[in-house]
Each structure stands twice: as structure tokens, then as C-alpha cells.
Backbone as a printed PyTorch tensor [residue, N CA C, xyz], in Angstrom:
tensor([[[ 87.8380, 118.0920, 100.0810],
         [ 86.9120, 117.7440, 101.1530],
         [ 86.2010, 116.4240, 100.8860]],

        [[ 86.2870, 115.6810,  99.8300],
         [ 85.3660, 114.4640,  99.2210],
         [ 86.3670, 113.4230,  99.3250]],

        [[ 87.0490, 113.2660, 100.6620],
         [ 88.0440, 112.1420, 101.1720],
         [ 87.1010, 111.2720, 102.0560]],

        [[ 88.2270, 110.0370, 101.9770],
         [ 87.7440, 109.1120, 103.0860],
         [ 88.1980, 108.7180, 104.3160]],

        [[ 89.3890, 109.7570, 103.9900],
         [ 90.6250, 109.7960, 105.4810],
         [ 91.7050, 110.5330, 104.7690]],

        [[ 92.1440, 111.4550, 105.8210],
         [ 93.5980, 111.9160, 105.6980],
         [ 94.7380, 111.6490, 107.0180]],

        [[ 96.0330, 111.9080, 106.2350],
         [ 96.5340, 111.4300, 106.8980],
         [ 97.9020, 112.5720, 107.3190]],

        [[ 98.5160, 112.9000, 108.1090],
         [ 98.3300, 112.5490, 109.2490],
         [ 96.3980, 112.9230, 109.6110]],

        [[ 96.0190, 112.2140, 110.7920],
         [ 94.5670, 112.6630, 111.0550],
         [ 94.3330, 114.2590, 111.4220]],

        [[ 95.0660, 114.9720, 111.9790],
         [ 95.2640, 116.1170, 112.4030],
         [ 96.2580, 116.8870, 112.0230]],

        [[ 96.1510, 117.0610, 111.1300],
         [ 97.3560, 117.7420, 110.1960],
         [ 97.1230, 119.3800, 110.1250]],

        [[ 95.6740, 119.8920, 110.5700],
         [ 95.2320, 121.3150, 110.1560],
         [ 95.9500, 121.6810, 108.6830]],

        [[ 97.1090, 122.5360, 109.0260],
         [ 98.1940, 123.2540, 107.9110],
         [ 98.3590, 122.7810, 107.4940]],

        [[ 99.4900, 121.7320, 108.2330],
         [100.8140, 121.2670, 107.8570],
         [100.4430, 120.2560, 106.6890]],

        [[101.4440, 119.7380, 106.0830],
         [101.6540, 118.7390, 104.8480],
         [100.5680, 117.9490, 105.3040]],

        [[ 99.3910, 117.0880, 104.5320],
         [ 99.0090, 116.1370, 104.5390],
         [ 98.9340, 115.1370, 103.2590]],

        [[ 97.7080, 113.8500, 103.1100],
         [ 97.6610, 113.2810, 102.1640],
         [ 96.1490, 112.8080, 102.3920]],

        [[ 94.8900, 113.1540, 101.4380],
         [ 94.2020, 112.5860, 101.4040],
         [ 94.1910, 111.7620, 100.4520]],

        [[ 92.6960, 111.0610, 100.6580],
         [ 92.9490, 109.3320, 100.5440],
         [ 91.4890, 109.1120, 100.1680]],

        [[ 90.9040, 109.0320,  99.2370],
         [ 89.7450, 108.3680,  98.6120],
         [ 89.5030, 107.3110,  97.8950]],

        [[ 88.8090, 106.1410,  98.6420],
         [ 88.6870, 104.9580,  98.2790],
         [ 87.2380, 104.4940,  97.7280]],

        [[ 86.9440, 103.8630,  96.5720],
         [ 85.6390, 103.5610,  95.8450],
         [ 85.7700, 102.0870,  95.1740]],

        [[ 84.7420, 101.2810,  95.8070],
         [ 84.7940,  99.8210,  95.1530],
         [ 83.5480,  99.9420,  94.5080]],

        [[ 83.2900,  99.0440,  93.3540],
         [ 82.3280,  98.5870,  92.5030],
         [ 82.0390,  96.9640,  93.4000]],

        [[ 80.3440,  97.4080,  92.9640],
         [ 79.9540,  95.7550,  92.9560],
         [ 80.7630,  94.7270,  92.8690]],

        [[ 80.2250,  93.2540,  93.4660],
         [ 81.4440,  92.1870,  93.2640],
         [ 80.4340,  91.7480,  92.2040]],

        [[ 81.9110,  91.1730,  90.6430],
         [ 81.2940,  90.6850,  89.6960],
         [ 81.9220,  89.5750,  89.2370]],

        [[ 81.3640,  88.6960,  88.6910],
         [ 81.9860,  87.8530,  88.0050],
         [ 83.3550,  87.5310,  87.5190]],

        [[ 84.1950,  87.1820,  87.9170],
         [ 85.7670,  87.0540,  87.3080],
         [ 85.7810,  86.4140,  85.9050]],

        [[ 86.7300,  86.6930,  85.0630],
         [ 86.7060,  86.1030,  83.4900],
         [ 86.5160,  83.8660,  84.1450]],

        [[ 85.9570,  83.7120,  83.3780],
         [ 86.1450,  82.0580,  83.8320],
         [ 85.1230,  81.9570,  84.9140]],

        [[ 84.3810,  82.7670,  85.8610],
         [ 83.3180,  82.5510,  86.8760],
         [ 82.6490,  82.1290,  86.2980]],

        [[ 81.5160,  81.7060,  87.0240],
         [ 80.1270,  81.0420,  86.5440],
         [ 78.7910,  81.1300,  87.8890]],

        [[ 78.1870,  80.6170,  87.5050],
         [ 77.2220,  80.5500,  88.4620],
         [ 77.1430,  79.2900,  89.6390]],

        [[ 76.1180,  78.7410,  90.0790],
         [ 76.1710,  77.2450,  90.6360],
         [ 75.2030,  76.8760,  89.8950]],

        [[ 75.2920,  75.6540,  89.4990],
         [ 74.0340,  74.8700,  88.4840],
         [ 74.9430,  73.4600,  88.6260]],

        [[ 73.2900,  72.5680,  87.9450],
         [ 73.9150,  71.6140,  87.9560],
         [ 74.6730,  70.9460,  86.8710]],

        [[ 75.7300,  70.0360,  87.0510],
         [ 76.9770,  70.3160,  85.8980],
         [ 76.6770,  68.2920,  85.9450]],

        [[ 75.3110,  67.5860,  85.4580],
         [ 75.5570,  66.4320,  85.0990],
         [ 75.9690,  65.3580,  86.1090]],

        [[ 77.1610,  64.7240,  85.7360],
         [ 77.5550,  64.3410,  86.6820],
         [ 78.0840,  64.3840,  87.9110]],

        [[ 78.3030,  65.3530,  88.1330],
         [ 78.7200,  65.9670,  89.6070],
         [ 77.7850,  66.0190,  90.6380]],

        [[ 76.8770,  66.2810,  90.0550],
         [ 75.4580,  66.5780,  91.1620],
         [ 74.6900,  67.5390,  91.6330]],

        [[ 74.1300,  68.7520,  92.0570],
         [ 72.9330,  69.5190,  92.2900],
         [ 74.1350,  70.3970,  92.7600]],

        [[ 73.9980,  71.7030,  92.4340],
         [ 74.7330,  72.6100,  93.5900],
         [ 76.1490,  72.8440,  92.9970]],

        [[ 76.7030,  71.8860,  91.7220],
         [ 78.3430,  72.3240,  91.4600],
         [ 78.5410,  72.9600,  91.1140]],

        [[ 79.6330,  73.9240,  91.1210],
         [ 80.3300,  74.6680,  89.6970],
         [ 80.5010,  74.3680,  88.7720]],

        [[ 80.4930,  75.1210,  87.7680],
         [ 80.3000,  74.3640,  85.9900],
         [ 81.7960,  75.0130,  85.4840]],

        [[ 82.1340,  76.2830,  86.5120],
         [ 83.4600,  76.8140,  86.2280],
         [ 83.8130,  77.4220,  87.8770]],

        [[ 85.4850,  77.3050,  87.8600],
         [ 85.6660,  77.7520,  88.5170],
         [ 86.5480,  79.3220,  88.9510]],

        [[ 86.4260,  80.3160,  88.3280],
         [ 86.8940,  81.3900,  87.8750],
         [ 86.3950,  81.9920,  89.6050]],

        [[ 85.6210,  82.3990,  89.6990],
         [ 85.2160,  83.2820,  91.1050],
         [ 84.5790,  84.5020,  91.1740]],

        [[ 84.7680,  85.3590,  91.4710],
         [ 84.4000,  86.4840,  91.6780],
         [ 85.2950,  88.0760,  92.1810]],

        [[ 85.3070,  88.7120,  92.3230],
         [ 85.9880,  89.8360,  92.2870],
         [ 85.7450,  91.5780,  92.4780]],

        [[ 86.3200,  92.1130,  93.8110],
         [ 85.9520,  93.4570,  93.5230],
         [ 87.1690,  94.4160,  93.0510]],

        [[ 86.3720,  95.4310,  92.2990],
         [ 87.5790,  96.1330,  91.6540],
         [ 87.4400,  97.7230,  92.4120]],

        [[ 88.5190,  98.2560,  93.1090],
         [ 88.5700,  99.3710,  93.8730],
         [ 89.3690, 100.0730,  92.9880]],

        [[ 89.4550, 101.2190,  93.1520],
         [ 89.8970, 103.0810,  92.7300],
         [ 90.2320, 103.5290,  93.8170]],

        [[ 91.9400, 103.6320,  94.6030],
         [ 91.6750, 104.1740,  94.8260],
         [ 92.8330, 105.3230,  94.9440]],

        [[ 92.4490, 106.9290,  94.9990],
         [ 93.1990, 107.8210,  94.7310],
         [ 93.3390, 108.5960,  96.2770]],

        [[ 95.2200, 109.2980,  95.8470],
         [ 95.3460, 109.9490,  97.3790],
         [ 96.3270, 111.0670,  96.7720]],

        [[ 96.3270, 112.2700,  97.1020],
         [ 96.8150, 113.6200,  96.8720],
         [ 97.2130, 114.0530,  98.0590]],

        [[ 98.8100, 113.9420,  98.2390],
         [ 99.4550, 114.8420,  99.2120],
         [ 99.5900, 116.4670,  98.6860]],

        [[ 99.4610, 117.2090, 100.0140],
         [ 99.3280, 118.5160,  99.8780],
         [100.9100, 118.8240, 100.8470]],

        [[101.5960, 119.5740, 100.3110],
         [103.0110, 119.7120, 101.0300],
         [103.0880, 121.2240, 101.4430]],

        [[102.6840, 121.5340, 102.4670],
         [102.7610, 123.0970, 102.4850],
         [103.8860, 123.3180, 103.5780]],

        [[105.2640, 123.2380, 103.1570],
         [106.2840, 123.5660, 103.9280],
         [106.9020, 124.8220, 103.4880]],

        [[106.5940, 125.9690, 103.7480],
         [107.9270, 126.9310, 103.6570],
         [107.3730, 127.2190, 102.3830]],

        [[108.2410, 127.6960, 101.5210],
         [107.9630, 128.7430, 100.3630],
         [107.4330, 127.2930,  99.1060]],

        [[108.6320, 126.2010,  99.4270],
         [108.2670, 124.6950,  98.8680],
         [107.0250, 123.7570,  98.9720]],

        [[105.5180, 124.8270,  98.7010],
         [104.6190, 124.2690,  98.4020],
         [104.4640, 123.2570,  97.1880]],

        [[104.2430, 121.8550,  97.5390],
         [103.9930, 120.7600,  96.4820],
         [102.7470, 120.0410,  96.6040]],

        [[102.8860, 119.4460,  95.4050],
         [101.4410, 118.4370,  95.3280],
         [101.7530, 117.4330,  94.0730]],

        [[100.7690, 116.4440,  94.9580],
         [101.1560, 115.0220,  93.9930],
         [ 99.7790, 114.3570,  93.9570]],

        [[ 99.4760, 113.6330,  93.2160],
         [ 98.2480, 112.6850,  93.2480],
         [ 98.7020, 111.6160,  92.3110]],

        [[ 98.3650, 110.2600,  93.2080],
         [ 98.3890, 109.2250,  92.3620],
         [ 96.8760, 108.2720,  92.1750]],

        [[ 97.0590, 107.8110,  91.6160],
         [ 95.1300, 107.1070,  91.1370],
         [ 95.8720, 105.6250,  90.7270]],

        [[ 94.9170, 104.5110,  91.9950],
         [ 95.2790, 102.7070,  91.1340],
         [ 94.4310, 102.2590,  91.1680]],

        [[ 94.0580, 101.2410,  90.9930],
         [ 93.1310, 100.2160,  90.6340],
         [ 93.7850,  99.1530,  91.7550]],

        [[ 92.6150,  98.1270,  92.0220],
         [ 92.6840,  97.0570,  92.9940],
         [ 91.7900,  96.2350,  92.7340]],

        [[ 92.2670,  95.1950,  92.1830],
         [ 91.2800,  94.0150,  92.1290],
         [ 91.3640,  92.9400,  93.3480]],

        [[ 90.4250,  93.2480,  93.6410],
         [ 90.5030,  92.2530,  95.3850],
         [ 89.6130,  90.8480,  94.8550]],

        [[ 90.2920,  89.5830,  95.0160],
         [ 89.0550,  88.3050,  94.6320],
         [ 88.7800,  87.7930,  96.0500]],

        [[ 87.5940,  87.9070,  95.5580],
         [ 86.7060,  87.1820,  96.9890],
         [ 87.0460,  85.4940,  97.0350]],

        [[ 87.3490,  85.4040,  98.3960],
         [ 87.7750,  84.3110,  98.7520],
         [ 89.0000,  83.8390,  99.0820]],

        [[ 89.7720,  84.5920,  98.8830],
         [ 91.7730,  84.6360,  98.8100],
         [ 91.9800,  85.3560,  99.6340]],

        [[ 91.6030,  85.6210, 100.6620],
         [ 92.1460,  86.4470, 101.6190],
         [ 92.7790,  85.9330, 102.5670]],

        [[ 92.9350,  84.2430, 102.6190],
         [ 93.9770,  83.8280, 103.5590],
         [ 93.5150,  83.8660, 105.2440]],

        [[ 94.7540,  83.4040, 105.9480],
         [ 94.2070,  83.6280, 107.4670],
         [ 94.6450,  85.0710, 108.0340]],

        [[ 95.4540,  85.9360, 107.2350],
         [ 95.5220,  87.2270, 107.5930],
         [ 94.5000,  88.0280, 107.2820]],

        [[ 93.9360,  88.4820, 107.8630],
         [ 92.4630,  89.4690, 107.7910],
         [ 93.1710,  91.4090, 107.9920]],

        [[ 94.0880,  91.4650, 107.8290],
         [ 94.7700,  92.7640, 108.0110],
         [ 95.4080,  93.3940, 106.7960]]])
């Protein structure tokens, strides 16, 4: 019951797969930095350019209740999403 969607949406019985998704804070990427000023460059630069980054969990457990061939599976990944790389596809 501690999902964030299943799928099919209306599955009642039949076989489904829930789906629980959890991101952490966005943090610092190895090589990020802050903005400061870096000397010669001027007020406002990067001193590094590494970025930033969120890291998601997330896990989904199909429930297979067909016929006497009741199954179950769960898999669990990790997702590091970096902010800013997302391109012109937003999907």
C-alpha cells in the first residue's frame, strides 16, 4: 500500500506492478562548487565546474496472480539525475 502508482491503474486482482519512487535533496556533484569569486574572472564565477545532482531509489514489485502460477518479483535502482542536462526533451 506505500506505492506511488501501480500499474496497470486498475488492476483490482489481476497481475499488477507497484512502483515507489524517492529522491534525496539536490547535492553537490564530485568536482561542484559553489559561485564565488575566482580572481580573475570576476564576481559571480565558478571556481569549479562539476554541478549538481539528484539521486532517486526507485523500487517496483510485480504481483502475478494468474491461475495456480502465483509470482513475484521486485527490483530496487538507483538514478542519478544531474541538474541541468535535461536537454530540449522534457519527457
Amino acid at each position: 500500500t506505500n506505492r506511488d502508482f501501480n500499474f496497470p491503474k486498475d488492476a483490482g486482482d489481476a497481475s499488477h506492478i507497484n512502483v515507489k519512487i524517492v529522491g534525496n535533496a539536490a547535492v553537490l556533484s564530485p568536482g561542484g562548487s559553489v559561485m564565488a569569486a575566482a580572481g580573475y574572472e570576476g564576481k559571480g564565477k565558478s571556481i569549479a565546474g562539476g554541478g549538481a545532482c539528484i539521486d532517486y531509489k526507485i523500487y517496483a514489485r510485480h504481483e502475478g496472480k494468474m491461475g495456480r502460477h502465483q509470482s513475484r518479483a521486485a527490483i530496487a535502482l538507483e538514478w542519478k539525475h544531474v541538474i541541468g542536462q535535461e536537454g530540449v526533451c522534457k519527457y
